[in-house]
Each structure stands twice: as C-alpha cells, then as structure tokens.
GROMACS .gro file of C-alpha atoms in nm:
model
  449
    1UNK     CA    1   0.000   0.000   0.000
    2UNK     CA    2   0.135   0.340  -0.092
    3UNK     CA    3   0.043   0.688   0.023
    4UNK     CA    4   0.100   0.868   0.348
    5UNK     CA    5   0.381   1.108   0.424
    6UNK     CA    6   0.632   1.129   0.133
    7UNK     CA    7   0.904   1.022   0.375
    8UNK     CA    8   0.704   0.740   0.535
    9UNK     CA    9   0.484   0.553   0.284
   10UNK     CA   10   0.220   0.330   0.435
   11UNK     CA   11   0.313  -0.032   0.369
   12UNK     CA   12   0.282  -0.324   0.606
   13UNK     CA   13   0.181  -0.084   0.879
   14UNK     CA   14  -0.138   0.087   0.998
   15UNK     CA   15  -0.409   0.090   0.731
   16UNK     CA   16  -0.254  -0.214   0.566
   17UNK     CA   17  -0.526  -0.483   0.578
   18UNK     CA   18  -0.297  -0.766   0.691
   19UNK     CA   19  -0.140  -0.560   0.967
   20UNK     CA   20  -0.474  -0.430   1.095
   21UNK     CA   21  -0.635  -0.775   1.094
   22UNK     CA   22  -0.342  -0.934   1.276
   23UNK     CA   23  -0.339  -0.657   1.534
   24UNK     CA   24  -0.714  -0.694   1.592
   25UNK     CA   25  -0.667  -1.067   1.654
   26UNK     CA   26  -0.371  -1.018   1.891
   27UNK     CA   27  -0.568  -0.754   2.084
   28UNK     CA   28  -0.866  -0.991   2.108
   29UNK     CA   29  -1.088  -0.759   1.905
   30UNK     CA   30  -1.154  -1.042   1.659
   31UNK     CA   31  -1.168  -1.408   1.761
   32UNK     CA   32  -1.065  -1.677   1.508
   33UNK     CA   33  -1.380  -1.873   1.595
   34UNK     CA   34  -1.617  -1.588   1.506
   35UNK     CA   35  -1.865  -1.641   1.221
   36UNK     CA   36  -1.703  -1.572   0.888
   37UNK     CA   37  -1.356  -1.688   0.990
   38UNK     CA   38  -1.242  -1.943   0.729
   39UNK     CA   39  -1.271  -2.299   0.857
   40UNK     CA   40  -1.297  -2.633   0.681
   41UNK     CA   41  -1.014  -2.549   0.444
   42UNK     CA   42  -0.862  -2.849   0.270
   43UNK     CA   43  -0.559  -2.682   0.112
   44UNK     CA   44  -0.372  -2.366   0.212
   45UNK     CA   45  -0.107  -2.235  -0.028
   46UNK     CA   46   0.136  -1.949   0.035
   47UNK     CA   47   0.359  -1.820  -0.242
   48UNK     CA   48   0.646  -1.571  -0.198
   49UNK     CA   49   0.687  -1.693   0.160
   50UNK     CA   50   1.014  -1.503   0.189
   51UNK     CA   51   0.804  -1.184   0.214
   52UNK     CA   52   0.627  -1.299   0.531
   53UNK     CA   53   0.653  -1.066   0.830
   54UNK     CA   54   0.515  -1.097   1.182
   55UNK     CA   55   0.165  -0.978   1.088
   56UNK     CA   56   0.141  -1.221   0.797
   57UNK     CA   57   0.278  -1.503   1.008
   58UNK     CA   58   0.021  -1.434   1.279
   59UNK     CA   59  -0.260  -1.478   1.025
   60UNK     CA   60  -0.099  -1.794   0.888
   61UNK     CA   61  -0.071  -1.936   1.240
   62UNK     CA   62  -0.438  -1.861   1.314
   63UNK     CA   63  -0.553  -2.012   0.985
   64UNK     CA   64  -0.356  -2.331   1.046
   65UNK     CA   65  -0.488  -2.352   1.403
   66UNK     CA   66  -0.847  -2.320   1.280
   67UNK     CA   67  -0.795  -2.571   0.998
   68UNK     CA   68  -0.604  -2.857   1.155
   69UNK     CA   69  -0.683  -3.096   0.870
   70UNK     CA   70  -0.576  -2.861   0.593
   71UNK     CA   71  -0.274  -2.943   0.380
   72UNK     CA   72  -0.034  -2.648   0.382
   73UNK     CA   73   0.231  -2.571   0.122
   74UNK     CA   74   0.449  -2.262   0.130
   75UNK     CA   75   0.708  -2.170  -0.134
   76UNK     CA   76   0.986  -1.921  -0.078
   77UNK     CA   77   1.351  -1.847  -0.143
   78UNK     CA   78   1.571  -1.723   0.142
   79UNK     CA   79   1.783  -1.531  -0.106
   80UNK     CA   80   1.483  -1.321  -0.207
   81UNK     CA   81   1.431  -1.163   0.135
   82UNK     CA   82   1.450  -0.795   0.037
   83UNK     CA   83   1.186  -0.641   0.264
   84UNK     CA   84   1.361  -0.664   0.599
   85UNK     CA   85   1.271  -0.304   0.681
   86UNK     CA   86   0.905  -0.406   0.682
   87UNK     CA   87   0.968  -0.718   0.887
   88UNK     CA   88   1.027  -0.989   0.626
   89UNK     CA   89   1.240  -1.266   0.772
   90UNK     CA   90   1.349  -1.605   0.641
   91UNK     CA   91   1.296  -1.740   0.995
   92UNK     CA   92   0.924  -1.757   0.923
   93UNK     CA   93   1.003  -2.032   0.672
   94UNK     CA   94   1.212  -2.216   0.929
   95UNK     CA   95   1.191  -2.278   1.300
   96UNK     CA   96   0.908  -2.031   1.360
   97UNK     CA   97   0.666  -2.243   1.158
   98UNK     CA   98   0.760  -2.566   1.333
   99UNK     CA   99   0.724  -2.398   1.673
  100UNK     CA  100   0.361  -2.300   1.613
  101UNK     CA  101   0.219  -2.638   1.509
  102UNK     CA  102   0.225  -2.989   1.642
  103UNK     CA  103   0.219  -3.126   1.290
  104UNK     CA  104   0.536  -3.242   1.120
  105UNK     CA  105   0.696  -2.985   0.892
  106UNK     CA  106   0.877  -3.117   0.587
  107UNK     CA  107   1.107  -2.907   0.373
  108UNK     CA  108   1.201  -2.960   0.010
  109UNK     CA  109   1.457  -2.784  -0.211
  110UNK     CA  110   1.333  -2.547  -0.477
  111UNK     CA  111   1.280  -2.712  -0.813
  112UNK     CA  112   1.495  -2.629  -1.114
  113UNK     CA  113   1.412  -2.312  -1.305
  114UNK     CA  114   1.214  -2.316  -1.627
  115UNK     CA  115   1.261  -1.940  -1.666
  116UNK     CA  116   1.624  -1.917  -1.774
  117UNK     CA  117   1.902  -2.130  -1.910
  118UNK     CA  118   2.209  -2.293  -1.751
  119UNK     CA  119   2.440  -1.993  -1.791
  120UNK     CA  120   2.218  -1.765  -1.583
  121UNK     CA  121   2.144  -2.050  -1.341
  122UNK     CA  122   2.519  -2.086  -1.282
  123UNK     CA  123   2.548  -1.711  -1.218
  124UNK     CA  124   2.256  -1.722  -0.972
  125UNK     CA  125   2.422  -2.016  -0.799
  126UNK     CA  126   2.746  -1.822  -0.750
  127UNK     CA  127   2.565  -1.514  -0.619
  128UNK     CA  128   2.341  -1.710  -0.380
  129UNK     CA  129   2.615  -1.959  -0.290
  130UNK     CA  130   2.384  -2.257  -0.337
  131UNK     CA  131   2.308  -2.510  -0.611
  132UNK     CA  132   2.080  -2.377  -0.881
  133UNK     CA  133   1.962  -2.589  -1.173
  134UNK     CA  134   1.790  -2.505  -1.500
  135UNK     CA  135   1.559  -2.723  -1.709
  136UNK     CA  136   1.479  -2.447  -1.953
  137UNK     CA  137   1.458  -2.539  -2.320
  138UNK     CA  138   1.637  -2.219  -2.414
  139UNK     CA  139   1.967  -2.064  -2.318
  140UNK     CA  140   1.988  -1.720  -2.157
  141UNK     CA  141   2.251  -1.484  -2.295
  142UNK     CA  142   2.445  -1.298  -2.026
  143UNK     CA  143   2.631  -0.989  -2.151
  144UNK     CA  144   2.849  -0.743  -1.959
  145UNK     CA  145   2.921  -0.394  -2.095
  146UNK     CA  146   3.144  -0.126  -1.944
  147UNK     CA  147   3.046   0.237  -1.913
  148UNK     CA  148   3.236   0.552  -1.816
  149UNK     CA  149   3.186   0.927  -1.796
  150UNK     CA  150   3.307   0.951  -2.153
  151UNK     CA  151   3.078   0.671  -2.266
  152UNK     CA  152   2.774   0.661  -2.034
  153UNK     CA  153   2.534   0.370  -2.048
  154UNK     CA  154   2.210   0.563  -2.121
  155UNK     CA  155   2.265   0.597  -2.500
  156UNK     CA  156   2.357   0.228  -2.520
  157UNK     CA  157   2.042   0.128  -2.331
  158UNK     CA  158   1.838   0.334  -2.575
  159UNK     CA  159   2.018   0.164  -2.864
  160UNK     CA  160   1.944  -0.180  -2.718
  161UNK     CA  161   1.578  -0.087  -2.672
  162UNK     CA  162   1.554   0.027  -3.034
  163UNK     CA  163   1.718  -0.293  -3.155
  164UNK     CA  164   1.476  -0.495  -2.943
  165UNK     CA  165   1.185  -0.298  -3.088
  166UNK     CA  166   1.299  -0.367  -3.443
  167UNK     CA  167   1.367  -0.734  -3.376
  168UNK     CA  168   1.084  -0.832  -3.142
  169UNK     CA  169   0.826  -0.576  -3.252
  170UNK     CA  170   0.649  -0.300  -3.065
  171UNK     CA  171   0.411  -0.545  -2.899
  172UNK     CA  172   0.704  -0.705  -2.715
  173UNK     CA  173   0.837  -0.381  -2.563
  174UNK     CA  174   0.677  -0.466  -2.229
  175UNK     CA  175   0.917  -0.765  -2.216
  176UNK     CA  176   1.215  -0.526  -2.211
  177UNK     CA  177   1.289  -0.412  -1.854
  178UNK     CA  178   1.553  -0.179  -1.712
  179UNK     CA  179   1.593  -0.236  -1.338
  180UNK     CA  180   1.735   0.040  -1.117
  181UNK     CA  181   1.885   0.021  -0.770
  182UNK     CA  182   1.815   0.389  -0.698
  183UNK     CA  183   1.524   0.598  -0.819
  184UNK     CA  184   1.735   0.902  -0.908
  185UNK     CA  185   1.911   0.693  -1.174
  186UNK     CA  186   1.603   0.730  -1.392
  187UNK     CA  187   1.654   1.104  -1.451
  188UNK     CA  188   1.916   1.080  -1.726
  189UNK     CA  189   1.765   0.759  -1.862
  190UNK     CA  190   1.415   0.905  -1.890
  191UNK     CA  191   1.548   1.206  -2.076
  192UNK     CA  192   1.730   0.983  -2.326
  193UNK     CA  193   1.421   0.766  -2.375
  194UNK     CA  194   1.203   1.072  -2.434
  195UNK     CA  195   1.451   1.215  -2.682
  196UNK     CA  196   1.440   0.884  -2.873
  197UNK     CA  197   1.058   0.879  -2.843
  198UNK     CA  198   1.065   0.540  -2.677
  199UNK     CA  199   0.757   0.484  -2.460
  200UNK     CA  200   0.822   0.364  -2.107
  201UNK     CA  201   0.617   0.266  -1.803
  202UNK     CA  202   0.740   0.324  -1.450
  203UNK     CA  203   0.705   0.043  -1.196
  204UNK     CA  204   0.784   0.098  -0.829
  205UNK     CA  205   0.900   0.450  -0.919
  206UNK     CA  206   0.745   0.780  -1.015
  207UNK     CA  207   0.870   0.952  -1.325
  208UNK     CA  208   1.135   1.199  -1.210
  209UNK     CA  209   0.911   1.478  -1.342
  210UNK     CA  210   0.653   1.389  -1.075
  211UNK     CA  211   0.884   1.359  -0.773
  212UNK     CA  212   0.808   1.618  -0.502
  213UNK     CA  213   1.148   1.791  -0.508
  214UNK     CA  214   1.140   1.819  -0.889
  215UNK     CA  215   0.783   1.953  -0.871
  216UNK     CA  216   0.906   2.215  -0.624
  217UNK     CA  217   1.172   2.324  -0.874
  218UNK     CA  218   0.916   2.326  -1.156
  219UNK     CA  219   0.694   2.545  -0.941
  220UNK     CA  220   0.972   2.789  -0.861
  221UNK     CA  221   1.066   2.808  -1.229
  222UNK     CA  222   0.702   2.877  -1.312
  223UNK     CA  223   0.696   3.166  -1.065
  224UNK     CA  224   1.025   3.296  -1.207
  225UNK     CA  225   0.896   3.286  -1.565
  226UNK     CA  226   0.546   3.406  -1.469
  227UNK     CA  227   0.405   3.121  -1.674
  228UNK     CA  228   0.193   2.853  -1.512
  229UNK     CA  229  -0.017   2.806  -1.825
  230UNK     CA  230   0.250   2.573  -1.963
  231UNK     CA  231   0.172   2.324  -1.683
  232UNK     CA  232  -0.119   2.176  -1.872
  233UNK     CA  233  -0.205   1.876  -1.658
  234UNK     CA  234  -0.432   1.967  -1.363
  235UNK     CA  235  -0.290   1.683  -1.154
  236UNK     CA  236   0.060   1.829  -1.198
  237UNK     CA  237  -0.062   2.173  -1.092
  238UNK     CA  238  -0.208   2.014  -0.781
  239UNK     CA  239   0.117   1.828  -0.710
  240UNK     CA  240   0.321   2.150  -0.749
  241UNK     CA  241   0.096   2.327  -0.500
  242UNK     CA  242   0.129   2.033  -0.258
  243UNK     CA  243   0.509   2.046  -0.300
  244UNK     CA  244   0.501   2.416  -0.206
  245UNK     CA  245   0.303   2.332   0.108
  246UNK     CA  246   0.518   2.032   0.200
  247UNK     CA  247   0.866   2.176   0.151
  248UNK     CA  248   0.757   2.517   0.277
  249UNK     CA  249   0.617   2.340   0.584
  250UNK     CA  250   0.335   2.591   0.598
  251UNK     CA  251  -0.016   2.623   0.731
  252UNK     CA  252  -0.257   2.784   0.485
  253UNK     CA  253  -0.424   3.089   0.634
  254UNK     CA  254  -0.732   3.289   0.544
  255UNK     CA  255  -0.755   3.652   0.660
  256UNK     CA  256  -0.473   3.585   0.906
  257UNK     CA  257  -0.679   3.309   1.071
  258UNK     CA  258  -0.482   2.985   1.090
  259UNK     CA  259  -0.755   2.793   1.273
  260UNK     CA  260  -0.939   2.679   0.962
  261UNK     CA  261  -0.927   2.310   0.876
  262UNK     CA  262  -0.608   2.264   0.674
  263UNK     CA  263  -0.741   1.979   0.462
  264UNK     CA  264  -1.039   2.191   0.354
  265UNK     CA  265  -0.820   2.493   0.278
  266UNK     CA  266  -0.578   2.283   0.075
  267UNK     CA  267  -0.870   2.131  -0.118
  268UNK     CA  268  -1.000   2.480  -0.198
  269UNK     CA  269  -0.656   2.595  -0.310
  270UNK     CA  270  -0.613   2.289  -0.530
  271UNK     CA  271  -0.951   2.345  -0.694
  272UNK     CA  272  -0.866   2.708  -0.762
  273UNK     CA  273  -0.531   2.613  -0.917
  274UNK     CA  274  -0.688   2.343  -1.133
  275UNK     CA  275  -0.931   2.601  -1.273
  276UNK     CA  276  -0.676   2.882  -1.310
  277UNK     CA  277  -0.303   2.790  -1.307
  278UNK     CA  278  -0.202   3.154  -1.257
  279UNK     CA  279  -0.335   3.134  -0.901
  280UNK     CA  280  -0.021   2.933  -0.819
  281UNK     CA  281   0.175   3.257  -0.831
  282UNK     CA  282  -0.070   3.421  -0.593
  283UNK     CA  283  -0.053   3.117  -0.365
  284UNK     CA  284   0.326   3.127  -0.365
  285UNK     CA  285   0.338   3.497  -0.277
  286UNK     CA  286   0.052   3.511  -0.025
  287UNK     CA  287   0.078   3.170   0.141
  288UNK     CA  288   0.424   3.017   0.097
  289UNK     CA  289   0.641   3.328   0.138
  290UNK     CA  290   0.415   3.478   0.404
  291UNK     CA  291   0.368   3.165   0.620
  292UNK     CA  292   0.696   2.979   0.582
  293UNK     CA  293   0.970   3.028   0.839
  294UNK     CA  294   1.178   3.334   0.745
  295UNK     CA  295   1.486   3.129   0.646
  296UNK     CA  296   1.275   2.909   0.416
  297UNK     CA  297   1.096   3.206   0.260
  298UNK     CA  298   1.431   3.379   0.198
  299UNK     CA  299   1.573   3.076   0.021
  300UNK     CA  300   1.268   3.026  -0.197
  301UNK     CA  301   1.259   3.393  -0.291
  302UNK     CA  302   1.633   3.386  -0.365
  303UNK     CA  303   1.588   3.080  -0.587
  304UNK     CA  304   1.318   3.258  -0.789
  305UNK     CA  305   1.536   3.569  -0.820
  306UNK     CA  306   1.832   3.355  -0.934
  307UNK     CA  307   1.616   3.186  -1.199
  308UNK     CA  308   1.507   3.529  -1.326
  309UNK     CA  309   1.855   3.678  -1.340
  310UNK     CA  310   2.088   3.391  -1.431
  311UNK     CA  311   2.166   3.266  -1.780
  312UNK     CA  312   2.378   2.995  -1.936
  313UNK     CA  313   2.461   2.633  -1.853
  314UNK     CA  314   2.514   2.700  -1.481
  315UNK     CA  315   2.166   2.847  -1.440
  316UNK     CA  316   2.034   2.570  -1.218
  317UNK     CA  317   2.354   2.559  -1.014
  318UNK     CA  318   2.285   2.918  -0.911
  319UNK     CA  319   1.924   2.834  -0.830
  320UNK     CA  320   2.038   2.540  -0.617
  321UNK     CA  321   2.296   2.756  -0.442
  322UNK     CA  322   2.021   2.997  -0.345
  323UNK     CA  323   1.764   2.733  -0.251
  324UNK     CA  324   1.987   2.477  -0.077
  325UNK     CA  325   1.744   2.192  -0.156
  326UNK     CA  326   1.910   1.940   0.075
  327UNK     CA  327   1.878   2.178   0.367
  328UNK     CA  328   1.517   2.240   0.272
  329UNK     CA  329   1.440   1.870   0.239
  330UNK     CA  330   1.615   1.782   0.566
  331UNK     CA  331   1.367   2.003   0.752
  332UNK     CA  332   1.071   1.784   0.652
  333UNK     CA  333   1.229   1.445   0.570
  334UNK     CA  334   1.402   1.220   0.821
  335UNK     CA  335   1.499   0.911   0.620
  336UNK     CA  336   1.864   0.925   0.516
  337UNK     CA  337   1.790   0.723   0.202
  338UNK     CA  338   1.515   0.965   0.101
  339UNK     CA  339   1.750   1.261   0.146
  340UNK     CA  340   2.006   1.089  -0.076
  341UNK     CA  341   1.735   1.040  -0.337
  342UNK     CA  342   1.656   1.412  -0.323
  343UNK     CA  343   2.022   1.491  -0.383
  344UNK     CA  344   2.040   1.240  -0.667
  345UNK     CA  345   1.727   1.372  -0.836
  346UNK     CA  346   1.850   1.729  -0.809
  347UNK     CA  347   2.195   1.639  -0.942
  348UNK     CA  348   2.036   1.460  -1.236
  349UNK     CA  349   1.817   1.760  -1.313
  350UNK     CA  350   2.114   1.995  -1.282
  351UNK     CA  351   2.310   1.788  -1.534
  352UNK     CA  352   2.012   1.795  -1.769
  353UNK     CA  353   1.972   2.173  -1.727
  354UNK     CA  354   2.320   2.254  -1.860
  355UNK     CA  355   2.195   2.242  -2.216
  356UNK     CA  356   1.945   2.527  -2.157
  357UNK     CA  357   2.031   2.896  -2.165
  358UNK     CA  358   1.744   3.027  -1.952
  359UNK     CA  359   1.493   2.934  -1.684
  360UNK     CA  360   1.215   2.976  -1.939
  361UNK     CA  361   1.375   2.725  -2.178
  362UNK     CA  362   1.433   2.470  -1.901
  363UNK     CA  363   1.083   2.517  -1.761
  364UNK     CA  364   0.915   2.462  -2.096
  365UNK     CA  365   1.140   2.165  -2.169
  366UNK     CA  366   1.031   1.990  -1.847
  367UNK     CA  367   0.666   2.056  -1.921
  368UNK     CA  368   0.703   1.926  -2.277
  369UNK     CA  369   0.885   1.619  -2.146
  370UNK     CA  370   0.589   1.542  -1.919
  371UNK     CA  371   0.344   1.576  -2.208
  372UNK     CA  372   0.564   1.360  -2.430
  373UNK     CA  373   0.593   1.090  -2.162
  374UNK     CA  374   0.214   1.080  -2.122
  375UNK     CA  375   0.150   1.068  -2.497
  376UNK     CA  376   0.409   0.798  -2.567
  377UNK     CA  377   0.310   0.565  -2.283
  378UNK     CA  378   0.099   0.271  -2.394
  379UNK     CA  379   0.040  -0.096  -2.320
  380UNK     CA  380   0.352  -0.189  -2.514
  381UNK     CA  381   0.597   0.042  -2.336
  382UNK     CA  382   0.929  -0.082  -2.206
  383UNK     CA  383   0.948  -0.112  -1.829
  384UNK     CA  384   1.161   0.116  -1.613
  385UNK     CA  385   1.145  -0.024  -1.261
  386UNK     CA  386   1.302  -0.053  -0.920
  387UNK     CA  387   1.451  -0.395  -0.851
  388UNK     CA  388   1.217  -0.443  -0.553
  389UNK     CA  389   0.903  -0.389  -0.760
  390UNK     CA  390   0.965  -0.674  -1.006
  391UNK     CA  391   1.016  -0.957  -0.759
  392UNK     CA  392   0.787  -1.235  -0.875
  393UNK     CA  393   0.786  -1.106  -1.235
  394UNK     CA  394   0.990  -1.203  -1.539
  395UNK     CA  395   1.088  -1.042  -1.869
  396UNK     CA  396   1.248  -1.162  -2.192
  397UNK     CA  397   1.527  -0.903  -2.172
  398UNK     CA  398   1.648  -0.753  -1.843
  399UNK     CA  399   1.908  -0.477  -1.813
  400UNK     CA  400   2.081  -0.385  -1.487
  401UNK     CA  401   2.277  -0.058  -1.530
  402UNK     CA  402   2.494   0.149  -1.295
  403UNK     CA  403   2.675  -0.148  -1.143
  404UNK     CA  404   2.942   0.040  -0.951
  405UNK     CA  405   3.093   0.003  -0.608
  406UNK     CA  406   2.906   0.206  -0.343
  407UNK     CA  407   2.613   0.229  -0.585
  408UNK     CA  408   2.508  -0.133  -0.628
  409UNK     CA  409   2.591  -0.265  -0.376
  410UNK     CA  410   2.488   0.047  -0.188
  411UNK     CA  411   2.761   0.141   0.058
  412UNK     CA  412   2.504   0.230   0.325
  413UNK     CA  413   2.294  -0.088   0.304
  414UNK     CA  414   2.359  -0.429   0.462
  415UNK     CA  415   2.571  -0.649   0.236
  416UNK     CA  416   2.329  -0.943   0.246
  417UNK     CA  417   2.036  -0.720   0.150
  418UNK     CA  418   2.226  -0.588  -0.151
  419UNK     CA  419   2.326  -0.940  -0.256
  420UNK     CA  420   1.962  -1.050  -0.236
  421UNK     CA  421   1.852  -0.752  -0.444
  422UNK     CA  422   2.108  -0.829  -0.713
  423UNK     CA  423   2.002  -1.193  -0.708
  424UNK     CA  424   1.637  -1.092  -0.753
  425UNK     CA  425   1.730  -0.859  -1.038
  426UNK     CA  426   1.931  -1.105  -1.246
  427UNK     CA  427   1.681  -1.390  -1.201
  428UNK     CA  428   1.400  -1.190  -1.369
  429UNK     CA  429   1.549  -1.258  -1.715
  430UNK     CA  430   1.433  -1.526  -1.955
  431UNK     CA  431   1.621  -1.480  -2.283
  432UNK     CA  432   1.882  -1.214  -2.216
  433UNK     CA  433   2.048  -1.043  -1.920
  434UNK     CA  434   2.260  -0.734  -1.984
  435UNK     CA  435   2.478  -0.585  -1.710
  436UNK     CA  436   2.633  -0.238  -1.734
  437UNK     CA  437   2.939  -0.215  -1.509
  438UNK     CA  438   3.144   0.090  -1.419
  439UNK     CA  439   3.477   0.089  -1.596
  440UNK     CA  440   3.649   0.277  -1.313
  441UNK     CA  441   3.498   0.100  -1.009
  442UNK     CA  442   3.290  -0.203  -1.111
  443UNK     CA  443   3.052  -0.356  -0.862
  444UNK     CA  444   3.196  -0.647  -0.667
  445UNK     CA  445   2.901  -0.853  -0.794
  446UNK     CA  446   3.076  -0.860  -1.131
  447UNK     CA  447   3.358  -1.070  -0.986
  448UNK     CA  448   3.144  -1.384  -1.023
  449UNK     CA  449   3.007  -1.312  -1.370
   0.00000   0.00000   0.00000
C-alpha cells in the first residue's frame, strides 16, 4: 500500500489490511472462531513466503490452528528476502513455523528453473552460494558492458531498446525491462528515452518529473517565468501546490486566521489552481512566502530571483545555491535514504539543465517532457522499474545498469540485503540479461560473472 507522508509511505503498517487484521486478533478484538472466519479449508497455499513478516505469520498461524486438517504448502527463497525493513524474515520459513504447530513440517529444495538457461542458473548459484539448476529449453545470454563518464550507459540502453523494438516488434516492448537500484538513476535515462521517443512505463518509481522535489523546482521556475499556463495537466498543478506546502512546511491561512481546517483549505486551493493555473503565483506569494519560516521564505525567494537573473549552462547551479534543496528537504524528511534520493534527483536535473540557456527554456522543456511521456506511454511500453518492484515477475530481456561500487551494492545498506537484491534482479530474465558495469569501479558482484 502506498500513500501517506512522502518520507514514510504506508506499507505493512497501519491501514494495511494484513497488519490491521493481525493486530485486531492479537488484541482480542476479533476471535478466530467468530462467524465468517475461514474454517474447513482443505488446502492452504502461500507463495512468496520469503516476504512474510510478523503480521502475515500471525494470520498464517491462526488459519492453520483453525484448519487442523488442511494441507499447507508454502514456497519461498531465502535469497529473495528484500523487505527486511518491513519485517520480512526467512525465519518464518524455518523454526518459527515448526514452533507453532504440532504437525510435522517437511522441507524440500526449490525445483529447477524453467525461466532461464544454464548460464544464468550458474550465475545465480554463484551469487546465492547454493546449487541452482535449469531445465529451460532455451539458453539465456548474459552480456556485460562497461560504461564511463566519456561513454555513459544511457545511450547504449536506448540503442538496445531500439534494436529490441525492431527485432521483437512493438508489442514485445513490455518484455524489455531496465531495473534500477536507486530511483534518481532514472533522470538521465528518462530524458534519453524521451529524446528517442521510446515509450516507457514506471514500476515501483514515479517519473522523475513527478517527484516532489522536482515539482518544487518546476513550481519555482514557473513563478520565475510568470508562466503557469504551460503546466497543462491539472494533476501536476495540484502536485506543485502540494510540494510548495510540503517543503515550505506551511499552514494555509485565510484573513490571518490559521484555525481553519487545513485539509479543507488545501482542497479549496487545489480546486482554484486546477481552474486557473495563474493562481499558483498568488498562492506562492501570499501563502508560501508569508507563512513559511523566514529562512525558508528567503531561500525560496532567492531561488526565484536567481532563476530570473541567471543565464547559461550554470543556471540551475545558481538556483540550487540559493535554494539549498538538501537543507530544505532535511527540515521535513528524516529518512537518510530519502535525502540521498533528493540529492540524486536534483543532481540529475542539474546535469540535464546545462543544455538550456534560460529558466524559461528549461521550464518549458520539463513541461514538454511530461506531455511527451504521457503521450508515448501505452500498453507496449518498455518497463523502467526498481529492482524491488519486479520480484515475482519475469521479462524476456532484463538490463541492470549502474553497477558500480558504493552504488550497487549500496555502501550504506547491509551487504546481504544488496546481494539478495542483485540476485532478484538477475533472475527476472528469460532470454537475455545485460549488465552495465562501471569501468572505473565495477561492482563487486561482477567478480562472479
């Protein structure tokens, strides 16, 4: 489940159905013998058992206790535990299950893979440090390419996508997946895909154009250029206004009365902006600058002034210097990983902005990119996804770019978690796996390829 605070999405927590049901049972608000509780089950199957957390396991335990004659089969892979932050634990496939039932628990090894051929099975075996067999009728090609600052991987990914489109046909584009370790890596890649007019669908990620910190910059550029009419999509106008409120950390006021219901005031402001985009400028002047803390208001005003006065390839660098986006984000975000993503997204946008001579040109380019992305996207788009979001899925051609030390594996993440993520990523491929490794500092995962 998504949603919630941008820094704390709701998933496997309050308002998640599994969590709430398990908590109600533990707190004796719901009894497993109440009418409607499933009994008389003959078979109980659980796939992706490596994702089980305490809430899920509590429900499994109660179901097994209420269905003592049911045959239970759970399938999972310890090397695919990638949701430890939300409580997933391989222990729920081991001793924890045996400790909650008097019935004998038998364990069997995973069967051989039909998804990919022996070459990829051998690679998966080396990464997971366990036997891995393939009974696939086809071989899986594993290719490793090097990239550098002089020869980045984005143009080569675009070239591979175009070759795939010509060879497999447009209808097979959804079988071409680029998997990213970090969301900010999509900024340069999305821009290259849009330039080549290759449609893409995001999975587990927002398009960089719709990320809150980028929307804040788009809003400030709109104020600087006095042109909100170019933001054609009403949903984007709403998101820009919400980014102003969030990063400005403001309460909307009416006639100097801050006691009005904030949700209602925000809804009114959104409706006004949807109907007339120019109201965003009024909102920025009368709500954001007036109600934000003085230091925040000064930085936002300075960023707008810099966008109005600066020219040339370092335009956005001057805007960033005035705004200090990391400082701004750190006031309202607490997750270190989320702050790093803000920095990465901003750095990617700054690199993209060097080709524009003015704030107006950059602003219109971003708006046109959003329109182009919406118009190109269709059912046969290639997939641009986070590694986490494709667990359980498979594609004919999988690409894993940006394989560099301290990047993937992430220097700030547990080594086993990173290994499991890489393992999940490579095992999504059926026909072809392409790895893009840094020429200067290749990922240590490449040592076994």
